[in-house]
Amino acid sequence: MPTPSQSAEFDLIVIGSGPGGYVAAIRASQLGLKVAIVERENLGGICLNWGCIPTKALLKSGEKYESLSHLKDYGLSADKVGFDFAAIIARSRAVAKQLNSGVGYLMKKNKIEVIEGSAKLEKGAAAPKVVVALKAGGSRTVEARAVMLAVGARARAIPQIGLEADGDRIWAYREAMAPKAMPGSIIVIGSGAIGIEFGSFYRALGAEVTVVEALDRIMPVEDEEVSRAAQKSFEKRGMKFRTGCKVTRVSKGGKGVQVAIEAGGKAEVLEAEVCISAVGITANTDGIGLEALGVNMDRGHITIDGHCQTNVKGLYAIGDCAGAPWLAHKASHEGIHAAEHIAGFKTPNVHSPIAGCTYAQPQVASVGITEQGAREAKLDVKIGRFPFKVNGKAIASGDTDGFVKVIFDAKTGALIGAHMIGAEVTEMIQGYVTAIAMEATEEDIHGIVYPHPTMSEAMHEAALDAWGRVIHI
């Protein structure tokens, strides 16, 4: 490990304490570096406080409540079924608070100094100086031989058409997570993971939900086959979809909101009590001094190399502010890699298969190339599928919706893509992530013994199906 700079107060300063920043700080401390982390709001960032974790608490409440309407399928019954919306929100916030406290404990345990305030970068020696406007008042300038930006992103607003959260009738993710009252009807603009998850939660509690998507299918980053199956499953639950629609105006009036759309040359106005904006994110790269330092940017995101380094000496960037995929686990992976690189490890490039997960009902999970992506790349592939409707554990559990789909390179036998929809597939996808990372072939996967009865057996059968060896269909 390089000798720490004698003139710098720290070896590493991390700006932002989300799942990328705080994990990077811990790893750097484990490697013997003196570390500080700057946070302007709450330890844990958006993910722990307003994103990944508390939304899953909401979704679990919705899932539990919705399952009560199917009790007779299991030979059960219950009277006076209902829910306390305020208690559901309170539980979600309590989960966030618990994890926020946990990050604080980890900072103390790893001897990481937490500096509360907003950071701005200025030209420095080994790395940019960090000038912090302290929450408690005043400012503090700190220096290190490396600075890591883990500043994340925020919900994208489109004020030109009125799509901007107001805390009342137009919500982004924060407002949607802690509303004052349960709405009776919602229009969700955007059908990515955030939009689908909120739509799924509110539908589970009985709200009328309409999802508007500009492209011709929902969940457009997913495999087309999975996308179509997901829409059918969501529609069975009562969700409505308007695809291929351009939103031209969002306005408030009366007791609700109006969303003007255009589709096929025809204009229409949709109405609901509230509107949730889920049209993407904007990196938090403004106002922190990047322009003055000459940091290279690409469409609002910081440009990095294979080790998360920017073009500015000593400055690294990880997570959402450094571009897609905008996922917490990607940020953590990059943070650890960058911390090890700063500590002097000869680490390989950061690239690794990253799974995408949507925690709706049913869940969707994927990794690697889609079928259409493989066709566009003119790859010779073998594709296998296996439906949960013939999986023993799924039948016993009553979770028969969905399937597993795998894509292999026909020439090498390498697994290059996997796509799943169904109960708990977000837990199962990691098996395929590991297989791709370890360059597994069909022989490797065919030879694995899967426990019985489990839903994961569908993963084995799908791989067998790709090579004409499927057993149970």
Coordinates of C-alpha atoms in Angstrom, one line a residue:
M1 CA 0.0 0.0 0.0
P2 CA 1.4 3.4 -0.9
T3 CA 2.7 5.6 2.0
P4 CA 0.0 8.1 3.1
S5 CA 0.6 11.7 2.2
Q6 CA 2.1 13.6 5.2
S7 CA 0.4 16.8 4.2
A8 CA -3.1 15.4 3.8
E9 CA -5.4 15.0 6.8
F10 CA -6.9 11.8 5.3
D11 CA -6.0 9.1 2.9
L12 CA -9.5 9.1 1.4
I13 CA -12.5 11.4 1.6
V14 CA -15.8 9.9 0.4
I15 CA -18.6 12.3 -0.5
G16 CA -21.9 10.7 0.0
S17 CA -22.9 7.8 2.4
G18 CA -25.2 5.7 0.3
P19 CA -24.6 2.0 -0.4
G20 CA -21.7 3.0 -2.6
G21 CA -20.1 5.6 -0.3
Y22 CA -20.4 4.0 3.1
V23 CA -19.3 0.5 1.8
A24 CA -16.3 2.1 0.1
A25 CA -15.3 3.9 3.3
I26 CA -15.5 0.7 5.3
R27 CA -13.4 -1.2 2.8
A28 CA -10.8 1.5 2.7
S29 CA -10.6 1.5 6.5
Q30 CA -10.2 -2.2 6.6
L31 CA -7.2 -1.7 4.3
G32 CA -5.6 0.7 6.8
L33 CA -6.5 4.0 5.2
K34 CA -7.6 7.0 7.3
V35 CA -11.0 7.8 6.0
A36 CA -13.6 10.6 6.3
I37 CA -17.1 10.5 4.8
V38 CA -19.2 13.7 4.1
E39 CA -23.0 13.4 4.2
R40 CA -25.4 16.3 3.8
E41 CA -28.5 14.5 4.9
N42 CA -28.8 11.0 6.3
L43 CA -26.3 8.2 6.6
G44 CA -27.2 5.4 4.2
G45 CA -28.2 7.8 1.4
I46 CA -31.4 7.5 -0.7
C47 CA -31.3 3.7 -0.8
L48 CA -31.5 3.1 3.0
N49 CA -33.7 6.1 3.8
W50 CA -36.0 6.7 0.8
G51 CA -35.3 4.0 -1.8
C52 CA -34.4 0.3 -1.9
I53 CA -35.1 -0.7 1.7
P54 CA -38.2 1.2 2.9
T55 CA -39.9 0.5 -0.4
K56 CA -39.5 -3.2 0.2
A57 CA -41.1 -2.7 3.6
L58 CA -44.1 -1.1 1.8
L59 CA -44.2 -3.9 -0.8
K60 CA -44.2 -6.6 1.9
S61 CA -47.1 -5.0 3.6
G62 CA -49.0 -4.8 0.3
E63 CA -48.1 -8.4 -0.5
K64 CA -49.3 -9.6 2.9
Y65 CA -52.6 -7.7 2.7
E66 CA -53.3 -8.9 -0.9
S67 CA -52.6 -12.5 0.1
L68 CA -55.5 -12.3 2.6
S69 CA -58.0 -12.2 -0.3
H70 CA -56.7 -15.7 -1.4
L71 CA -56.9 -17.4 2.0
K72 CA -59.6 -19.8 0.8
D73 CA -57.1 -21.2 -1.7
Y74 CA -55.2 -22.6 1.3
G75 CA -58.2 -23.7 3.3
L76 CA -58.1 -20.7 5.5
S77 CA -60.5 -17.9 6.4
A78 CA -60.4 -14.6 8.3
D79 CA -62.9 -11.9 9.3
K80 CA -62.7 -8.1 9.3
V81 CA -59.7 -8.0 7.1
G82 CA -58.3 -4.5 6.7
F83 CA -55.3 -2.3 7.0
D84 CA -54.0 0.8 8.8
F85 CA -52.3 2.9 6.2
A86 CA -50.5 5.2 8.7
A87 CA -49.1 2.1 10.4
I88 CA -47.9 0.7 7.1
I89 CA -46.0 3.9 6.4
A90 CA -44.7 4.1 10.0
R91 CA -43.3 0.6 9.7
S92 CA -41.5 1.5 6.5
R93 CA -40.0 4.6 8.1
A94 CA -38.9 2.6 11.2
V95 CA -37.1 0.1 9.0
A96 CA -35.2 3.0 7.4
K97 CA -34.4 4.5 10.8
Q98 CA -33.0 1.2 12.0
L99 CA -30.7 0.9 9.0
N100 CA -29.6 4.5 9.2
S101 CA -28.5 3.9 12.8
G102 CA -26.8 0.7 11.7
V103 CA -24.6 2.7 9.2
G104 CA -23.7 5.1 12.0
Y105 CA -22.6 2.2 14.1
L106 CA -20.4 0.9 11.3
M107 CA -18.8 4.2 10.8
K108 CA -17.8 4.3 14.5
K109 CA -16.7 0.7 14.5
N110 CA -14.4 1.3 11.5
K111 CA -13.1 4.6 12.8
I112 CA -14.4 6.6 9.9
E113 CA -14.9 10.3 10.7
V114 CA -18.4 11.5 9.6
I115 CA -18.5 15.1 8.5
E116 CA -22.1 16.4 8.3
G117 CA -22.6 19.0 5.6
S118 CA -22.5 19.8 1.9
A119 CA -19.3 19.4 0.0
K120 CA -17.7 21.3 -2.8
L121 CA -14.5 20.5 -4.6
E122 CA -11.6 22.9 -5.2
K123 CA -8.3 22.5 -6.9
G124 CA -5.8 20.7 -4.6
A125 CA -2.5 18.9 -4.7
A126 CA -2.8 15.1 -4.6
A127 CA -6.5 15.3 -5.1
P128 CA -9.1 18.1 -5.0
K129 CA -9.7 19.9 -1.7
V130 CA -13.1 19.3 -0.1
V131 CA -14.8 22.4 1.3
V132 CA -17.7 21.4 3.6
A133 CA -20.5 23.8 4.5
L134 CA -21.2 22.2 7.9
K135 CA -24.7 21.5 9.1
A136 CA -23.8 23.0 12.4
G137 CA -22.7 26.2 10.8
G138 CA -19.4 27.4 9.4
S139 CA -17.2 25.5 7.0
R140 CA -14.3 23.1 7.1
T141 CA -11.7 22.3 4.4
V142 CA -10.3 18.8 4.4
E143 CA -7.6 17.2 2.1
A144 CA -6.8 13.7 1.2
R145 CA -4.6 11.9 -1.3
A146 CA -7.9 10.6 -2.9
V147 CA -11.4 11.8 -3.1
M148 CA -14.4 9.6 -4.1
L149 CA -17.7 11.0 -5.3
A150 CA -20.6 8.9 -4.3
V151 CA -23.2 11.6 -4.5
G152 CA -26.0 9.6 -6.1
A153 CA -29.0 10.9 -8.0
R154 CA -32.4 12.4 -7.5
A155 CA -35.8 11.9 -9.2
R156 CA -35.9 13.6 -12.6
A157 CA -38.4 16.4 -13.0
I158 CA -39.8 17.8 -16.3
P159 CA -41.1 21.3 -15.2
Q160 CA -41.8 22.2 -18.9
I161 CA -44.8 19.9 -18.8
G162 CA -45.7 20.3 -15.1
L163 CA -44.1 17.0 -14.1
E164 CA -42.5 18.2 -10.9
A165 CA -43.2 16.9 -7.4
D166 CA -45.1 19.4 -5.3
G167 CA -45.7 17.2 -2.1
D168 CA -49.5 17.4 -2.7
R169 CA -50.9 15.9 -5.9
I170 CA -47.7 15.2 -7.9
W171 CA -45.3 12.8 -6.2
A172 CA -41.7 11.5 -6.8
Y173 CA -40.4 8.6 -4.8
R174 CA -40.2 10.5 -1.5
E175 CA -43.7 11.7 -1.5
A176 CA -45.0 8.3 -2.7
M177 CA -43.3 6.6 0.3
A178 CA -44.7 8.7 3.1
P179 CA -48.0 10.3 1.9
K180 CA -50.5 11.8 4.4
A181 CA -53.4 9.6 3.2
M182 CA -54.0 6.6 1.0
P183 CA -55.1 7.7 -2.5
G184 CA -58.0 6.1 -4.2
S185 CA -56.5 6.4 -7.7
I186 CA -53.0 7.0 -9.1
I187 CA -51.4 7.6 -12.5
V188 CA -47.8 6.4 -12.6
I189 CA -45.7 7.9 -15.3
G190 CA -42.9 5.5 -16.3
S191 CA -42.9 1.7 -16.1
G192 CA -39.4 1.0 -15.0
A193 CA -38.7 -0.6 -11.6
I194 CA -39.6 2.4 -9.5
G195 CA -42.9 3.0 -11.3
I196 CA -43.9 -0.6 -11.3
E197 CA -43.1 -1.1 -7.7
F198 CA -45.1 1.8 -6.5
G199 CA -47.9 0.8 -8.8
S200 CA -47.9 -2.7 -7.4
F201 CA -47.9 -1.5 -3.8
Y202 CA -50.8 0.9 -4.1
R203 CA -52.8 -1.6 -6.2
A204 CA -52.3 -4.2 -3.5
L205 CA -54.0 -1.8 -1.1
G206 CA -56.9 -1.2 -3.5
A207 CA -56.0 1.9 -5.4
E208 CA -57.0 2.3 -9.1
V209 CA -53.6 2.3 -10.8
T210 CA -52.9 3.4 -14.4
V211 CA -49.3 3.2 -15.7
V212 CA -48.3 5.4 -18.6
E213 CA -45.2 4.4 -20.7
A214 CA -43.7 6.3 -23.6
L215 CA -42.3 3.1 -25.3
D216 CA -44.4 0.4 -26.8
R217 CA -44.1 -2.0 -23.8
I218 CA -43.7 -1.8 -20.1
M219 CA -40.4 -2.5 -18.3
P220 CA -38.5 -1.8 -21.6
V221 CA -35.1 -2.8 -20.3
E222 CA -36.3 -6.3 -19.7
D223 CA -36.5 -9.2 -22.2
E224 CA -39.6 -8.7 -24.4
E225 CA -41.1 -12.1 -23.4
V226 CA -40.8 -11.2 -19.7
S227 CA -42.2 -7.7 -20.3
R228 CA -45.3 -9.2 -22.0
A229 CA -45.8 -11.7 -19.2
A230 CA -45.4 -9.1 -16.6
Q231 CA -48.1 -6.9 -18.1
K232 CA -50.5 -9.8 -18.2
S233 CA -49.9 -10.6 -14.6
F234 CA -50.2 -7.0 -13.4
E235 CA -53.4 -6.6 -15.4
K236 CA -54.9 -9.7 -13.7
R237 CA -54.3 -7.8 -10.4
G238 CA -56.3 -4.8 -11.9
M239 CA -53.5 -2.5 -12.9
K240 CA -54.1 -0.6 -16.2
F241 CA -51.4 0.3 -18.8
R242 CA -51.2 2.9 -21.5
T243 CA -48.1 2.2 -23.7
G244 CA -46.7 4.2 -26.6
C245 CA -48.1 7.4 -25.0
K246 CA -46.4 10.8 -24.8
V247 CA -47.2 12.9 -21.8
T248 CA -47.8 16.4 -22.9
R249 CA -49.0 18.1 -19.7
V250 CA -49.5 17.4 -16.0
S251 CA -51.8 19.8 -14.2
K252 CA -53.8 20.0 -10.9
G253 CA -57.4 20.8 -10.7
G254 CA -60.3 20.1 -8.4
K255 CA -59.4 17.3 -6.1
G256 CA -56.9 15.6 -8.3
V257 CA -54.5 15.7 -11.2
Q258 CA -54.9 15.6 -15.0
V259 CA -52.4 13.9 -17.2
A260 CA -52.7 14.9 -20.9
I261 CA -51.3 12.2 -23.3
E262 CA -51.0 11.6 -27.0
A263 CA -51.0 8.2 -28.6
G264 CA -51.4 7.4 -32.3
G265 CA -52.2 11.0 -33.2
K266 CA -55.0 11.2 -30.6
A267 CA -55.1 13.3 -27.5
E268 CA -56.6 12.3 -24.2
V269 CA -56.7 13.4 -20.6
L270 CA -56.4 10.9 -17.8
E271 CA -57.5 11.8 -14.3
A272 CA -56.7 10.5 -10.8
E273 CA -56.2 11.8 -7.3
V274 CA -52.4 11.8 -7.5
C275 CA -49.7 11.3 -10.1
I276 CA -46.3 9.5 -9.4
S277 CA -43.4 10.6 -11.5
A278 CA -41.0 7.7 -12.3
V279 CA -39.4 9.0 -15.4
G280 CA -35.8 8.4 -14.4
I281 CA -33.1 10.2 -12.4
T282 CA -30.7 13.1 -12.5
A283 CA -27.2 12.8 -11.1
N284 CA -26.4 15.0 -8.2
T285 CA -23.4 16.5 -10.0
D286 CA -24.4 20.2 -10.0
G287 CA -23.0 22.7 -7.6
I288 CA -20.0 20.7 -6.4
G289 CA -17.3 22.3 -8.5
L290 CA -16.9 19.7 -11.2
E291 CA -16.9 22.3 -14.0
A292 CA -14.1 24.4 -12.5
L293 CA -12.0 21.3 -12.1
G294 CA -12.6 20.2 -15.7
V295 CA -14.1 16.9 -14.9
N296 CA -15.2 15.0 -18.0
M297 CA -19.0 14.4 -18.1
D298 CA -21.3 12.5 -20.4
R299 CA -25.0 13.5 -20.4
G300 CA -24.9 14.7 -16.8
H301 CA -22.9 11.8 -15.5
I302 CA -19.2 11.6 -14.5
T303 CA -17.0 9.8 -16.9
I304 CA -14.8 7.1 -15.3
D305 CA -12.3 4.5 -16.4
G306 CA -12.2 0.8 -15.5
H307 CA -11.0 1.6 -11.9
C308 CA -13.6 4.4 -11.3
Q309 CA -11.1 7.1 -11.8
T310 CA -12.0 10.4 -13.4
N311 CA -9.7 12.5 -15.6
V312 CA -8.8 14.6 -12.6
K313 CA -5.9 13.4 -10.5
G314 CA -6.9 11.7 -7.3
L315 CA -10.7 12.0 -8.0
Y316 CA -12.9 8.9 -8.3
A317 CA -16.6 8.5 -8.9
I318 CA -18.9 5.6 -8.2
G319 CA -22.6 4.7 -8.3
D320 CA -25.5 6.6 -9.8
C321 CA -23.5 9.8 -10.4
A322 CA -21.2 7.7 -12.7
G323 CA -23.9 6.4 -15.0
A324 CA -26.0 3.3 -15.6
P325 CA -27.0 0.9 -14.3
W326 CA -28.5 2.9 -11.5
L327 CA -28.5 0.2 -8.9
A328 CA -27.3 0.1 -5.2
H329 CA -25.4 -3.2 -5.6
K330 CA -23.5 -1.8 -8.6
A331 CA -22.5 1.3 -6.5
S332 CA -21.3 -1.0 -3.6
H333 CA -19.3 -3.1 -6.1
E334 CA -17.7 0.0 -7.6
G335 CA -17.0 1.5 -4.2
I336 CA -15.1 -1.6 -3.0
H337 CA -13.1 -1.8 -6.2
A338 CA -12.2 1.9 -6.1
A339 CA -11.2 1.6 -2.4
E340 CA -8.9 -1.3 -3.2
H341 CA -7.4 0.5 -6.2
I342 CA -6.7 3.6 -4.0
A343 CA -5.0 1.3 -1.4
G344 CA -2.6 0.1 -4.1
F345 CA -4.2 -3.3 -5.0
K346 CA -3.7 -4.4 -8.6
T347 CA -7.4 -5.0 -9.1
P348 CA -8.9 -6.1 -12.4
N349 CA -11.3 -3.8 -14.1
V350 CA -14.5 -3.2 -12.3
H351 CA -16.8 -4.8 -14.9
S352 CA -18.9 -7.7 -13.6
P353 CA -22.4 -9.0 -14.4
I354 CA -25.0 -6.9 -12.6
A355 CA -28.5 -8.2 -12.0
G356 CA -31.6 -6.0 -12.2
C357 CA -34.5 -6.7 -9.9
T358 CA -38.1 -5.4 -9.6
Y359 CA -39.9 -6.3 -6.4
A360 CA -43.5 -6.2 -7.6
Q361 CA -46.0 -9.0 -7.6
P362 CA -44.8 -11.0 -9.5
Q363 CA -41.1 -10.2 -9.2
V364 CA -38.9 -9.7 -12.2
A365 CA -35.1 -10.4 -12.2
S366 CA -32.6 -10.5 -15.0
V367 CA -28.9 -10.5 -15.8
G368 CA -26.9 -10.4 -19.1
I369 CA -28.2 -10.2 -22.6
T370 CA -31.8 -10.3 -23.7
E371 CA -33.0 -12.5 -26.5
Q372 CA -33.6 -9.5 -28.8
G373 CA -30.1 -8.2 -27.8
A374 CA -28.6 -11.5 -28.9
R375 CA -30.5 -11.4 -32.2
E376 CA -29.4 -7.8 -32.8
A377 CA -25.8 -8.8 -32.2
K378 CA -26.3 -11.7 -34.6
L379 CA -25.2 -14.2 -31.9
D380 CA -25.9 -17.9 -32.4
V381 CA -27.8 -18.8 -29.3
K382 CA -29.7 -21.6 -27.6
I383 CA -32.7 -20.5 -25.4
G384 CA -34.3 -22.5 -22.7
R385 CA -37.5 -21.9 -20.7
F386 CA -39.3 -23.5 -17.8
P387 CA -42.7 -22.4 -16.4
F388 CA -43.3 -22.4 -12.6
K389 CA -46.8 -23.9 -13.3
V390 CA -45.2 -27.4 -13.5
N391 CA -42.7 -26.9 -10.7
G392 CA -43.7 -28.9 -7.6
K393 CA -42.8 -26.3 -5.0
A394 CA -44.5 -23.5 -6.9
I395 CA -47.7 -25.6 -7.1
A396 CA -47.6 -26.5 -3.4
S397 CA -47.0 -22.8 -2.5
G398 CA -49.6 -21.4 -5.0
D399 CA -47.0 -19.4 -6.8
T400 CA -47.3 -20.8 -10.3
D401 CA -47.2 -17.5 -12.3
G402 CA -44.1 -16.9 -14.3
F403 CA -41.1 -18.7 -15.8
V404 CA -37.3 -18.9 -16.1
K405 CA -35.6 -18.2 -19.4
V406 CA -31.9 -18.7 -20.1
I407 CA -29.7 -17.8 -23.1
F408 CA -26.5 -19.6 -24.0
D409 CA -23.9 -19.0 -26.6
A410 CA -24.5 -22.0 -29.0
K411 CA -20.8 -22.2 -30.0
T412 CA -19.1 -22.1 -26.6
G413 CA -22.0 -23.2 -24.3
A414 CA -21.5 -20.1 -22.1
L415 CA -24.4 -18.7 -20.2
I416 CA -24.9 -15.1 -21.4
G417 CA -28.3 -14.1 -20.2
A418 CA -31.1 -15.1 -17.7
H419 CA -34.5 -13.6 -17.3
M420 CA -37.1 -14.6 -14.6
I421 CA -40.6 -13.6 -13.5
G422 CA -42.3 -15.1 -10.6
A423 CA -42.3 -15.4 -6.8
E424 CA -38.9 -14.7 -5.2
V425 CA -37.0 -14.7 -8.4
T426 CA -35.0 -11.7 -7.1
E427 CA -33.5 -14.1 -4.6
M428 CA -32.9 -16.8 -7.3
I429 CA -31.2 -14.6 -9.9
Q430 CA -27.9 -14.6 -8.0
G431 CA -27.3 -18.2 -9.0
Y432 CA -27.2 -17.2 -12.7
V433 CA -25.1 -14.1 -11.8
T434 CA -22.5 -16.3 -10.2
A435 CA -22.6 -18.7 -13.2
I436 CA -22.0 -15.9 -15.7
A437 CA -19.2 -14.4 -13.5
M438 CA -17.5 -17.7 -13.3
E439 CA -17.9 -18.3 -17.1
A440 CA -20.1 -21.4 -16.5
T441 CA -21.2 -23.4 -19.5
E442 CA -24.2 -25.6 -20.0
E443 CA -22.3 -28.6 -18.8
D444 CA -21.5 -26.9 -15.6
I445 CA -25.1 -25.9 -14.9
H446 CA -26.5 -29.3 -16.1
G447 CA -24.2 -31.0 -13.6
I448 CA -25.3 -29.0 -10.6
V449 CA -27.6 -30.8 -8.1
Y450 CA -30.6 -28.6 -7.1
P451 CA -32.4 -29.3 -3.9
H452 CA -36.0 -30.7 -4.2
P453 CA -38.6 -29.4 -3.8
T454 CA -37.5 -25.8 -4.6
M455 CA -38.5 -23.2 -7.1
S456 CA -34.8 -23.0 -8.1
E457 CA -35.3 -26.4 -9.8
A458 CA -36.8 -24.3 -12.6
M459 CA -33.4 -22.8 -13.2
H460 CA -31.9 -26.2 -13.8
E461 CA -34.8 -27.3 -16.1
A462 CA -34.6 -24.1 -18.2
A463 CA -30.9 -24.8 -18.8
L464 CA -31.7 -28.4 -19.7
D465 CA -34.4 -27.2 -22.1
A466 CA -32.0 -25.0 -24.0
W467 CA -30.2 -28.2 -25.0
G468 CA -33.2 -30.4 -25.5
R469 CA -32.8 -32.3 -22.2
V470 CA -35.7 -30.9 -20.2
I471 CA -37.3 -33.5 -17.9
H472 CA -40.6 -32.2 -16.6
I473 CA -42.3 -30.8 -19.7

